[in-house]
Tab-separated table of N, CA, C and O in Angstrom:
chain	number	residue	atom	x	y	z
Q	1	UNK	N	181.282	150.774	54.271
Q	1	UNK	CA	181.852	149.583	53.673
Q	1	UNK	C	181.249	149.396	52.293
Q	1	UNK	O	180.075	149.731	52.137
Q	2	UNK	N	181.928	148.900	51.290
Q	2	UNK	CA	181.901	148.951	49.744
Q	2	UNK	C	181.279	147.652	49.559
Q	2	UNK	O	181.442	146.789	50.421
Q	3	UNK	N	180.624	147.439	48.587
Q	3	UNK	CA	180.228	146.026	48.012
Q	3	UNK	C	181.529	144.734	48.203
Q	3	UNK	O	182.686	144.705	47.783
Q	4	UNK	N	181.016	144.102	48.729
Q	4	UNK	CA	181.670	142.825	48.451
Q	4	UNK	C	180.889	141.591	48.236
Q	4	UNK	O	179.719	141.450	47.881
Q	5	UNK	N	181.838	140.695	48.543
Q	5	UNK	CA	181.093	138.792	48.310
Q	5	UNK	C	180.974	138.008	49.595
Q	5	UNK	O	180.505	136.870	49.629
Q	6	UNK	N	181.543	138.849	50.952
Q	6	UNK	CA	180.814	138.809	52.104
Q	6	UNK	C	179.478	138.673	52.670
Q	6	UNK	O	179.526	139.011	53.852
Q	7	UNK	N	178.295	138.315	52.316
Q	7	UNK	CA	177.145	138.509	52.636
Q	7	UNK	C	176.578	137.780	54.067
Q	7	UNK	O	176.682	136.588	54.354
Q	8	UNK	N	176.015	138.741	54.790
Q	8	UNK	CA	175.864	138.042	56.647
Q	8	UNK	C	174.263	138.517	56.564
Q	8	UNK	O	173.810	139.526	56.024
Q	9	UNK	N	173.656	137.604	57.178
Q	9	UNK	CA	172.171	137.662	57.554
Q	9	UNK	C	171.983	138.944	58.223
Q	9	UNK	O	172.792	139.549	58.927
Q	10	UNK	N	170.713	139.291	57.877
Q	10	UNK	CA	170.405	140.198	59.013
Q	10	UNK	C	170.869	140.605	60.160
Q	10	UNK	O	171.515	141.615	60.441
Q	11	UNK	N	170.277	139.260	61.161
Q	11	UNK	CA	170.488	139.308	62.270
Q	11	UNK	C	171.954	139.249	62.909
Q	11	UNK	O	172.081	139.669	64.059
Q	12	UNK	N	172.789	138.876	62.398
Q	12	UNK	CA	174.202	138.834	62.456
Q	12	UNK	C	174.742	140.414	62.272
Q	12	UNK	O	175.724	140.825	62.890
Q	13	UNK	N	173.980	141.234	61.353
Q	13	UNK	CA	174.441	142.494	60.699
Q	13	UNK	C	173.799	143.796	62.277
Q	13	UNK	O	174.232	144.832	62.782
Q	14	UNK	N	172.531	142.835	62.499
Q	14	UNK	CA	172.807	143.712	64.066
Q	14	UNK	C	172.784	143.632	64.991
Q	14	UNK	O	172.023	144.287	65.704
Q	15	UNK	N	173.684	142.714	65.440
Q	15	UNK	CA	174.532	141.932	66.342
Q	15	UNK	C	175.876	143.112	66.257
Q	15	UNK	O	176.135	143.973	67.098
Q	16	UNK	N	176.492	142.876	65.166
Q	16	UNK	CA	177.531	143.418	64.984
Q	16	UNK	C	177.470	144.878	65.183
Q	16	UNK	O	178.303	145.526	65.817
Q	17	UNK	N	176.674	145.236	64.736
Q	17	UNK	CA	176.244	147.348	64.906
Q	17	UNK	C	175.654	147.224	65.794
Q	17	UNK	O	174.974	148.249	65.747
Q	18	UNK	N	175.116	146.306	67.340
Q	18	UNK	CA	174.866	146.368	68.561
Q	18	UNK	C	175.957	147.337	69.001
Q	18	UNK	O	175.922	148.552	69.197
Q	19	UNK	N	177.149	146.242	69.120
Q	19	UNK	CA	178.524	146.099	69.545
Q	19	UNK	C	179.098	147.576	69.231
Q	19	UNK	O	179.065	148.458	70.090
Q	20	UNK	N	179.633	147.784	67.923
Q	20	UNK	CA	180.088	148.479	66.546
Q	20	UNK	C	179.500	150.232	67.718
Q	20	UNK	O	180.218	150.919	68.446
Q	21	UNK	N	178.028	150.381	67.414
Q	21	UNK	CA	177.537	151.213	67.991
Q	21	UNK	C	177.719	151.879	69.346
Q	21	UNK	O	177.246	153.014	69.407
Q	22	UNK	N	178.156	151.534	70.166
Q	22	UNK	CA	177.995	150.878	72.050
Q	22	UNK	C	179.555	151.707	72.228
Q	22	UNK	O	179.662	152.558	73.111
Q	23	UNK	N	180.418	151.467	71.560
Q	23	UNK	CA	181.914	150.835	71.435
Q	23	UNK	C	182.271	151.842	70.822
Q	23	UNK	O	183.299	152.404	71.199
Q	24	UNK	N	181.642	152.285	69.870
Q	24	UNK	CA	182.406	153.447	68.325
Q	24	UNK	C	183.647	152.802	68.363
Q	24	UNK	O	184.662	153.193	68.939
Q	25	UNK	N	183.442	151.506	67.526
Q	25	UNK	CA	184.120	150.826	67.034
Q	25	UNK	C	184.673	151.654	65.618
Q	25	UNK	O	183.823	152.514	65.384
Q	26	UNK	N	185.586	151.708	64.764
Q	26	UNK	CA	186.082	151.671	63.631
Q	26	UNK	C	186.396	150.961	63.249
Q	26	UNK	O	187.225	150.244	63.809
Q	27	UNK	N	185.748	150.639	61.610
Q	27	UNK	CA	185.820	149.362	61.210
Q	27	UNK	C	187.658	148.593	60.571
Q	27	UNK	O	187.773	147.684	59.748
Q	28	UNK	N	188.685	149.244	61.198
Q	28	UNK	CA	189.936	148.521	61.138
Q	28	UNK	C	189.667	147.815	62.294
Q	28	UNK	O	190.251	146.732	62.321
Q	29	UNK	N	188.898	148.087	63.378
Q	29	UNK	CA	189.015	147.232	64.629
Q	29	UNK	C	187.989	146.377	64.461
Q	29	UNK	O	187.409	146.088	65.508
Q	30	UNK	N	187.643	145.955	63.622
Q	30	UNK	CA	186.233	145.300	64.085
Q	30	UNK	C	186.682	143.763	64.298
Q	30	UNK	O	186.078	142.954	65.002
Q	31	UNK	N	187.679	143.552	63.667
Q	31	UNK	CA	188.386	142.161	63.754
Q	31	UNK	C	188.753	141.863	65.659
Q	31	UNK	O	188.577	140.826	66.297
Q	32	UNK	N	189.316	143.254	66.154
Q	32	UNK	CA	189.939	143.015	67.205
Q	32	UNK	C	188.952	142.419	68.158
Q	32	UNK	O	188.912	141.313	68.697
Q	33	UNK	N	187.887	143.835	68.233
Q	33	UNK	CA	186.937	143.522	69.183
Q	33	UNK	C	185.823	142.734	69.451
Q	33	UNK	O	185.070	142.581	70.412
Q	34	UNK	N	185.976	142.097	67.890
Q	34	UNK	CA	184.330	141.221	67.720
Q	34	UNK	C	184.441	139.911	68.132
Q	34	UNK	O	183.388	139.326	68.384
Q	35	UNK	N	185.644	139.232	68.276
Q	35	UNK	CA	186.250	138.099	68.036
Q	35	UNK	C	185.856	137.604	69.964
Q	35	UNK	O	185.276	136.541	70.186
Q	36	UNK	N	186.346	138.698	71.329
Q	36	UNK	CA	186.675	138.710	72.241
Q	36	UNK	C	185.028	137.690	72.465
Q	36	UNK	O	184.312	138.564	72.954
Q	37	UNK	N	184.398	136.786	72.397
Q	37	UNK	CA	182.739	136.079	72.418
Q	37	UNK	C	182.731	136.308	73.855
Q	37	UNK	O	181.801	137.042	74.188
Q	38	UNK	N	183.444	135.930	74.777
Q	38	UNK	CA	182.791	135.660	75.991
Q	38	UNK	C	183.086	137.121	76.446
Q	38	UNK	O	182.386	137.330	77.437
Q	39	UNK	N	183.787	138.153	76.155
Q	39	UNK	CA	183.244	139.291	76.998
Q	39	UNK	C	181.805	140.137	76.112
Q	39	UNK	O	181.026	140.985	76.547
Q	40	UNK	N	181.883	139.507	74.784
Q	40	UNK	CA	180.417	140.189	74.280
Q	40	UNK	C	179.309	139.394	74.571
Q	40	UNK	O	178.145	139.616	74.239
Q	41	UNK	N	179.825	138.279	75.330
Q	41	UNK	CA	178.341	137.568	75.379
Q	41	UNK	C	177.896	138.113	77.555
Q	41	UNK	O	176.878	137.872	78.204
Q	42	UNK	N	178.835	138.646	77.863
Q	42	UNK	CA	178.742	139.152	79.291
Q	42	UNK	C	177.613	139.869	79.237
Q	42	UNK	O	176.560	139.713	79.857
Q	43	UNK	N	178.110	141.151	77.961
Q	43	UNK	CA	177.635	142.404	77.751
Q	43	UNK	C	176.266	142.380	77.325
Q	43	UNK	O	175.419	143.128	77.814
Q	44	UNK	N	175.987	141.396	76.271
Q	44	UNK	CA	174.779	141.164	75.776
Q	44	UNK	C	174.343	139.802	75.118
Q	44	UNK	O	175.154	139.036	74.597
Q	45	UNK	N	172.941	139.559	75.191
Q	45	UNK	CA	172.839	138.115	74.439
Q	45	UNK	C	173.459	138.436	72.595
Q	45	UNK	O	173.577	137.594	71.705
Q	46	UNK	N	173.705	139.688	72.541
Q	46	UNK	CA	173.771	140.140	70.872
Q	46	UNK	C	175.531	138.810	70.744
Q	46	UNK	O	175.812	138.278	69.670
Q	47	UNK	N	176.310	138.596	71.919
Q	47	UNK	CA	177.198	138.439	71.709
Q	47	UNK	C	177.350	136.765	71.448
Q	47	UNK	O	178.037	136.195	70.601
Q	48	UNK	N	176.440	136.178	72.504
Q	48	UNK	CA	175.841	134.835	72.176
Q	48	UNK	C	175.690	134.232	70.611
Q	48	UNK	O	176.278	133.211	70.255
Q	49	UNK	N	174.816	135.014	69.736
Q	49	UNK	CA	174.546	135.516	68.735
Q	49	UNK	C	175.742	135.366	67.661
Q	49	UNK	O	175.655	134.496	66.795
Q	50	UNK	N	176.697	136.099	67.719
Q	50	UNK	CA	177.730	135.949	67.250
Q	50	UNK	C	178.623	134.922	67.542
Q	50	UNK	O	179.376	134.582	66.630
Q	51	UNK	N	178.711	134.305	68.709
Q	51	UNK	CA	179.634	133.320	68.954
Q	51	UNK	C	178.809	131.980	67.929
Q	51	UNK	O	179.486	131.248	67.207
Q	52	UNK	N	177.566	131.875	68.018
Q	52	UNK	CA	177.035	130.824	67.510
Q	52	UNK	C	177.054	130.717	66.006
Q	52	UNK	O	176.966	129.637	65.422
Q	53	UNK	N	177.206	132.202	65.238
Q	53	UNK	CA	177.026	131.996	63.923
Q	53	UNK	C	179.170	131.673	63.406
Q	53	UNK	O	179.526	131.131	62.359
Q	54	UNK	N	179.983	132.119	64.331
Q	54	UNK	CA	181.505	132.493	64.487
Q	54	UNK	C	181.689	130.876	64.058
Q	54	UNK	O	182.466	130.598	63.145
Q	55	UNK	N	180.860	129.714	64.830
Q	55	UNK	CA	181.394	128.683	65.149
Q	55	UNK	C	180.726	127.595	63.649
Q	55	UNK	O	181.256	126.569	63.224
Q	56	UNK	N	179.610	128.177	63.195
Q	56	UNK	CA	178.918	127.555	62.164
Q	56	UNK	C	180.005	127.870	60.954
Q	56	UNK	O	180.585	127.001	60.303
Q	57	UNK	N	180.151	129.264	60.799
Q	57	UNK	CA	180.964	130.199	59.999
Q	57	UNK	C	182.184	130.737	60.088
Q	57	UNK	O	182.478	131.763	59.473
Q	58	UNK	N	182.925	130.166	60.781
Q	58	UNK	CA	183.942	130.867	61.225
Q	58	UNK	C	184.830	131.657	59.897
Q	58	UNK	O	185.247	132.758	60.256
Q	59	UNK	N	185.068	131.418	58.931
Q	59	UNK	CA	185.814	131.801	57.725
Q	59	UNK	C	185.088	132.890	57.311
Q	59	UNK	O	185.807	133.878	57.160
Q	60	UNK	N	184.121	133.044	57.111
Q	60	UNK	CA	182.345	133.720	56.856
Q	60	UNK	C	182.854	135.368	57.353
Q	60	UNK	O	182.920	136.417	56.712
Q	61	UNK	N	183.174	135.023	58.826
Q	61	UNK	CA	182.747	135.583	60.185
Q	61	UNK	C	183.838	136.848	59.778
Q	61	UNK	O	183.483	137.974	59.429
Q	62	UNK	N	185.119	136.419	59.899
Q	62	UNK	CA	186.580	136.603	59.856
Q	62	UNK	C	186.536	137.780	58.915
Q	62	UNK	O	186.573	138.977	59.200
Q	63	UNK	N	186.435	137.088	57.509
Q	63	UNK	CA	186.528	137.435	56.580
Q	63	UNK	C	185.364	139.274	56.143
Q	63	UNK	O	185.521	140.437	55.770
Q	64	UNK	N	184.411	138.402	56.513
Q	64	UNK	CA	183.550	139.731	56.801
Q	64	UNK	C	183.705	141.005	57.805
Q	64	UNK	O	183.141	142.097	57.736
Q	65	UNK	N	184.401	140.647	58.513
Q	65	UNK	CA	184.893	141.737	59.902
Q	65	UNK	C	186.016	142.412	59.067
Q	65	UNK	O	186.267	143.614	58.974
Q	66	UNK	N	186.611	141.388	58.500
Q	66	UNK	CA	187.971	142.275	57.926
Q	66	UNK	C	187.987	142.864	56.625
Q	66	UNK	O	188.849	143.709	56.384
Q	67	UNK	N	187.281	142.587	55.885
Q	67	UNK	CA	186.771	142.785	54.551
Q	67	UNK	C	185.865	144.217	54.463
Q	67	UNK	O	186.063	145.286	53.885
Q	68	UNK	N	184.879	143.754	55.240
Q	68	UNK	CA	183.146	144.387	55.050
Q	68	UNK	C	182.507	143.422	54.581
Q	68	UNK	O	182.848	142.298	54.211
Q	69	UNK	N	181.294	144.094	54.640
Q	69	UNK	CA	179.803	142.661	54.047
Q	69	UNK	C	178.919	143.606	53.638
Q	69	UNK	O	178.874	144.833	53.558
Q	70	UNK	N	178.248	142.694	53.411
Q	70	UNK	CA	176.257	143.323	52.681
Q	70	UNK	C	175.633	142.183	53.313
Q	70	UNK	O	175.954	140.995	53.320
Q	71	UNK	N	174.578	142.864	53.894
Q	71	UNK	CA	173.388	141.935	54.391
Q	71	UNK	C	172.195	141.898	53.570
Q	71	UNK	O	171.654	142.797	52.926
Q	72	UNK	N	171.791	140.259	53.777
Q	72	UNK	CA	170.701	139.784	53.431
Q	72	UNK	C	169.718	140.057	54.153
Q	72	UNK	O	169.726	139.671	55.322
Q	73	UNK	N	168.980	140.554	53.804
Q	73	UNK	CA	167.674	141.168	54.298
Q	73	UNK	C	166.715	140.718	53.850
Q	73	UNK	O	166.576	140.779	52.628
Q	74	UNK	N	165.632	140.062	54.713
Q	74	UNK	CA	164.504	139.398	53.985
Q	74	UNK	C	163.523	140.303	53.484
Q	74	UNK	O	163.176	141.308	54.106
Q	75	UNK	N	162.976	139.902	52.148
Q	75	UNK	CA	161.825	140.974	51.576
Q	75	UNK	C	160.619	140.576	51.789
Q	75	UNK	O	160.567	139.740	52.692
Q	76	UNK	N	159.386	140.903	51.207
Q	76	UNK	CA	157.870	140.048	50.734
Q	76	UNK	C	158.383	139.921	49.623
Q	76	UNK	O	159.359	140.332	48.995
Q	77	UNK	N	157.167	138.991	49.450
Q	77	UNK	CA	157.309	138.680	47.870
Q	77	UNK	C	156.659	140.058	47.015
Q	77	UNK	O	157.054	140.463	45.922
Q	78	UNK	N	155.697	140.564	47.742
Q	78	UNK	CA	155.537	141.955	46.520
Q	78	UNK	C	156.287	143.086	46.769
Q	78	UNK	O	155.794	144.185	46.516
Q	79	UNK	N	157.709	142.967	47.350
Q	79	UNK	CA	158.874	143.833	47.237
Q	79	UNK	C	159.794	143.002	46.608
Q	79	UNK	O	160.126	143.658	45.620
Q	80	UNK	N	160.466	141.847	46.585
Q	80	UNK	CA	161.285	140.953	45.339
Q	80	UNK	C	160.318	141.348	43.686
Q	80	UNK	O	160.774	141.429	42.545
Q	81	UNK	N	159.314	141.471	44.028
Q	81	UNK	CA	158.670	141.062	42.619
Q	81	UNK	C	158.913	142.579	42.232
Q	81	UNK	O	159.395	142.751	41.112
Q	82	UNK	N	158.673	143.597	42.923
Q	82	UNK	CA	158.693	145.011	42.442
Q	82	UNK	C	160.010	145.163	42.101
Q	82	UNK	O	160.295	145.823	41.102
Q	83	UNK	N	161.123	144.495	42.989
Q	83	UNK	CA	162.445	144.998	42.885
Q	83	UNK	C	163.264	144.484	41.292
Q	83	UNK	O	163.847	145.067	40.378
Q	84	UNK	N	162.939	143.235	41.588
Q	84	UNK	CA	162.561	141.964	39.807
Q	84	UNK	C	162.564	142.721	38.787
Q	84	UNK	O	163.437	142.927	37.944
Q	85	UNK	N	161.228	143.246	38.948
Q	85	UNK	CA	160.641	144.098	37.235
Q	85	UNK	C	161.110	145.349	37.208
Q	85	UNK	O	160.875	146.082	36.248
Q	86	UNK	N	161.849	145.754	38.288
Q	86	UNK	CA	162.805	147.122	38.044
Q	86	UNK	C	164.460	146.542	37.556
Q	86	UNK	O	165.440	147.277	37.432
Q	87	UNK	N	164.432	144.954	37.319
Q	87	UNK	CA	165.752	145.027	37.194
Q	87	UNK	C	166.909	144.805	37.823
Q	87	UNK	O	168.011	144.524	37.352
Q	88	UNK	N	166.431	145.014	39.348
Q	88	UNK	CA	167.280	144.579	40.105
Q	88	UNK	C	167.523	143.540	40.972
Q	88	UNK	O	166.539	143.098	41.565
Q	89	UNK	N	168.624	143.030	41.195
Q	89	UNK	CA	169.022	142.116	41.616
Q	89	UNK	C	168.440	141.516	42.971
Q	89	UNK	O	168.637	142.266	43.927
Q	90	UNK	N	167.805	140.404	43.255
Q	90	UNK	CA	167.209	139.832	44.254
Q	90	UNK	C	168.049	138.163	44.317
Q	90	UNK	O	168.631	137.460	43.491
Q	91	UNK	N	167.840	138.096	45.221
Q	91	UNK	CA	167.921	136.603	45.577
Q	91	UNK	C	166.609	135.951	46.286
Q	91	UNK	O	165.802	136.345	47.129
Q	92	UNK	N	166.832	134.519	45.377
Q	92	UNK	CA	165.343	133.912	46.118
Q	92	UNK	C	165.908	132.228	46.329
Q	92	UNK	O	166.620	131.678	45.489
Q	93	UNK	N	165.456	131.581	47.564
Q	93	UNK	CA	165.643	130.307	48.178
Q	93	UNK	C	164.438	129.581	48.178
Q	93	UNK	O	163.305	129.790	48.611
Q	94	UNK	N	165.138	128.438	47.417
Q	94	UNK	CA	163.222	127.911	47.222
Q	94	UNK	C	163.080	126.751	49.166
Q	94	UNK	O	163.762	125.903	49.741
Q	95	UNK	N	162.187	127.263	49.338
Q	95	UNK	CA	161.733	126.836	50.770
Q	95	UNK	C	161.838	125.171	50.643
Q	95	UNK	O	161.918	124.622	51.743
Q	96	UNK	N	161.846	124.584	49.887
Q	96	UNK	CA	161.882	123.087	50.325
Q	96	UNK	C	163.164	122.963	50.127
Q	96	UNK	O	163.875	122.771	51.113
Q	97	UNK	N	163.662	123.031	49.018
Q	97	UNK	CA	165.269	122.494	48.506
Q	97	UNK	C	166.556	123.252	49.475
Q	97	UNK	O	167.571	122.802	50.005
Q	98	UNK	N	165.956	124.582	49.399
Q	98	UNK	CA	167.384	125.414	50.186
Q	98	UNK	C	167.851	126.094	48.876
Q	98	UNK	O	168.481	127.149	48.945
Q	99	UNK	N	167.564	125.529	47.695
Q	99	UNK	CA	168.532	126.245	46.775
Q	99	UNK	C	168.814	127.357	46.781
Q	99	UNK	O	167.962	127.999	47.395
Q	100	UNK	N	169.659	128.001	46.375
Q	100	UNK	CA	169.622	129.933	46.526
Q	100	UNK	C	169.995	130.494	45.029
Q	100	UNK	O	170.964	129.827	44.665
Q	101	UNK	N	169.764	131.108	44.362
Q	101	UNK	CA	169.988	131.792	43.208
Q	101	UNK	C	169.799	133.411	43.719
Q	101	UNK	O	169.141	133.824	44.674
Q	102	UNK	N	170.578	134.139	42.782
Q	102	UNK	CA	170.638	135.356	42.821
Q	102	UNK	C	169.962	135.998	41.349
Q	102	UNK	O	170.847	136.507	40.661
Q	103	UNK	N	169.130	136.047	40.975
Q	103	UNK	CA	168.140	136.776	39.310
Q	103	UNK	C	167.820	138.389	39.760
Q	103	UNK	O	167.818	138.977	40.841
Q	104	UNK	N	167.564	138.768	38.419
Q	104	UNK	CA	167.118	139.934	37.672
Q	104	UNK	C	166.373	139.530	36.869
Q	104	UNK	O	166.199	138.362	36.521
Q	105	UNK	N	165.832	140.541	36.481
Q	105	UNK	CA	164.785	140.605	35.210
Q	105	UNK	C	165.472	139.965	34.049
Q	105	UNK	O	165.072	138.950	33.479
Q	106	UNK	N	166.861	140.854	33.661
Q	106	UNK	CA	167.626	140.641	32.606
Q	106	UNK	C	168.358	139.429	32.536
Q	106	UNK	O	169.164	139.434	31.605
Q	107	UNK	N	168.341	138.252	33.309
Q	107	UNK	CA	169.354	137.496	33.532
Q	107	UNK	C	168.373	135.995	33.491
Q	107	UNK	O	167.159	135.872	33.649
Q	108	UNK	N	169.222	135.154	33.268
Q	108	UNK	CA	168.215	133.502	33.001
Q	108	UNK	C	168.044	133.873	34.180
Q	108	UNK	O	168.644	134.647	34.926
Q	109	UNK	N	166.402	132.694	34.348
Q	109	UNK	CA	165.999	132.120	35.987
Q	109	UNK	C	166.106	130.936	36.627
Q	109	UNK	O	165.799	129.868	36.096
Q	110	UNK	N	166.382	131.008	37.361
Q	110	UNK	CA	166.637	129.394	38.131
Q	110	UNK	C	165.624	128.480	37.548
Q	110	UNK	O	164.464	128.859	37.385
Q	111	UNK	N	166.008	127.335	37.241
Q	111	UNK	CA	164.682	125.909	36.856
Q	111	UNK	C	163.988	126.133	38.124
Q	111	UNK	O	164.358	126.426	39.261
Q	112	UNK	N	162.574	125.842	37.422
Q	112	UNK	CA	161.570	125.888	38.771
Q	112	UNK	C	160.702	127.130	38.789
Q	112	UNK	O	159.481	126.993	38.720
Q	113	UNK	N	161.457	128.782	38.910
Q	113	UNK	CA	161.122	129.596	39.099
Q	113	UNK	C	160.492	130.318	37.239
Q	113	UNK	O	160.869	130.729	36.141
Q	114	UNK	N	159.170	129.974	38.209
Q	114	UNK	CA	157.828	131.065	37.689
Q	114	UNK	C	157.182	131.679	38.338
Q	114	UNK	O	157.369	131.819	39.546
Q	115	UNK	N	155.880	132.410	37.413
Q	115	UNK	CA	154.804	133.279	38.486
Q	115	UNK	C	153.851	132.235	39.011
Q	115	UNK	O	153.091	132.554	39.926
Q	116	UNK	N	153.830	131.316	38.636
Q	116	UNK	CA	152.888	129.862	39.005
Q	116	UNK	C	153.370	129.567	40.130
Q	116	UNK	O	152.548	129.120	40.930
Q	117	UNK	N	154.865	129.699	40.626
Q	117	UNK	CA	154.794	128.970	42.137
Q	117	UNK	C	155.965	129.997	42.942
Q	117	UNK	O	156.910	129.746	43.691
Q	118	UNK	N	155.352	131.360	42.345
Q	118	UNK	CA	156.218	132.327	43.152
Q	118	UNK	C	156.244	131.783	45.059
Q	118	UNK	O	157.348	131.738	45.602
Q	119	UNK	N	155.115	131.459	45.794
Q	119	UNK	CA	154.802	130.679	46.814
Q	119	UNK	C	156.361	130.183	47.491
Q	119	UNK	O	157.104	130.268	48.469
Q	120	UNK	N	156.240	129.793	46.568
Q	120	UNK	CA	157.779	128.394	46.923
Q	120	UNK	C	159.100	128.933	47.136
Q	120	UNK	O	160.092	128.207	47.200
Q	121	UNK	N	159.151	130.557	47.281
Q	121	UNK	CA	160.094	130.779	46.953
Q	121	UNK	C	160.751	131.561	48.313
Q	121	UNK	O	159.983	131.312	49.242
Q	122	UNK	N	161.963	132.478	48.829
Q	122	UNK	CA	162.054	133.139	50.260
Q	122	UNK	C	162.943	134.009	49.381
Q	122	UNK	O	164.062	133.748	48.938
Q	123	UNK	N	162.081	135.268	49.205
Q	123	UNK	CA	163.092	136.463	49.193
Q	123	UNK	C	164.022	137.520	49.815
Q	123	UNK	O	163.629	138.027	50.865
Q	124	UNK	N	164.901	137.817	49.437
Q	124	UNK	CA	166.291	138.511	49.725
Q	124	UNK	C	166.460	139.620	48.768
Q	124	UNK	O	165.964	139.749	47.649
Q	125	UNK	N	167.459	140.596	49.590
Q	125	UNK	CA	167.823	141.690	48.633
Q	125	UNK	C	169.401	141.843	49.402
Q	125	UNK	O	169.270	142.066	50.605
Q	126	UNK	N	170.543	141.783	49.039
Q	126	UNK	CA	171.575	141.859	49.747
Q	126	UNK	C	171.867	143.554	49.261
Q	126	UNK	O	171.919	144.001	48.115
Q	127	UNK	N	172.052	144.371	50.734
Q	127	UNK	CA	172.154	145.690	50.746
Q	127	UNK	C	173.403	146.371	51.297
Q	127	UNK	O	173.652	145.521	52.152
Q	128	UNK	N	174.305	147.213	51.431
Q	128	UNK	CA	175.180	148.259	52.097
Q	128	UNK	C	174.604	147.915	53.451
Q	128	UNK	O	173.450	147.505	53.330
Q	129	UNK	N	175.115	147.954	54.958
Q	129	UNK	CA	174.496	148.138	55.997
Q	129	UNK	C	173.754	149.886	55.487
Q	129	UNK	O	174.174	150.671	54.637
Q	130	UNK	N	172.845	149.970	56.182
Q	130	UNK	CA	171.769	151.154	56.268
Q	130	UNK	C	171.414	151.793	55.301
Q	130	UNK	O	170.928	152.924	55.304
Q	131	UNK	N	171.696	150.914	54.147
Q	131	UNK	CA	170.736	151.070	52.544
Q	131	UNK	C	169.246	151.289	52.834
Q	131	UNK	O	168.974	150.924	53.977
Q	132	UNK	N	168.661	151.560	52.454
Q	132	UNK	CA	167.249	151.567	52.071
Q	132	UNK	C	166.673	150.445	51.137
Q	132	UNK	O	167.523	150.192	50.283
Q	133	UNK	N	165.961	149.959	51.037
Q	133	UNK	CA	165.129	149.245	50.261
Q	133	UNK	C	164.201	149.656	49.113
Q	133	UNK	O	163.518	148.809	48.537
């Protein structure tokens, strides 16, 4: 699956390649089979999982099954900061507010964000499923 503006948490991303995996699913079907909650929640709590984020997200959910996605993957902060000064694209959520910004090196930074209160901050790297870091 190709870059998109889909982005699903982690844990949602293997939930879905529980299933995906189990199944040799192809991803034209992933709409069909992911949707069925109460026979994936029989099969596994992975399916629970999905019904709960389906119902928060449902548009999210849909859209990403039929589309593709990139997952958010949580980093440390001295892998955002390495990834940063190479340039590349991170996302960081400042822990009290929720805010979320997506920065680079090359690009303005969110108000707030310095090396003074890197602390404050929850890093992300949104990846291909089975990218590397």
């Amino acid at each position: 699956m190709g870059k998109t503006k889909h982005i699903l948490p982690k844990d949602i991303d293997t939930a879905i390649m529980y299933f995906v995996n189990i199944h040799n699913i192809e991803p034209e079907e992933y709409y069909k089979f992911l949707i069925n909650f109460e026979s994936l929640s029989e099969e596994s709590g992975y399916g629970d999982i999905l019904y709960s984020y389906y119902v928060n997200n449902p548009i999210k959910y849909v859209a990403a099954l039929k589309d593709g996605w990139q997952v958010e993957t949580p980093i440390t902060l001295q892998k955002g900061l390495e990834l940063f000064l190479k340039g590349k694209d991170v996302v960081i959520m400042h822990r009290k507010t929720g805010a979320r910004f997506n920065v680079n090196k090359s690009g303005k930074q969110p108000e707030g964000f310095s090396l003074v209160n890197l602390d404050d901050w929850k890093w992300f790297v949104n990846t291909d499923q089975n990218e590397d870091i």
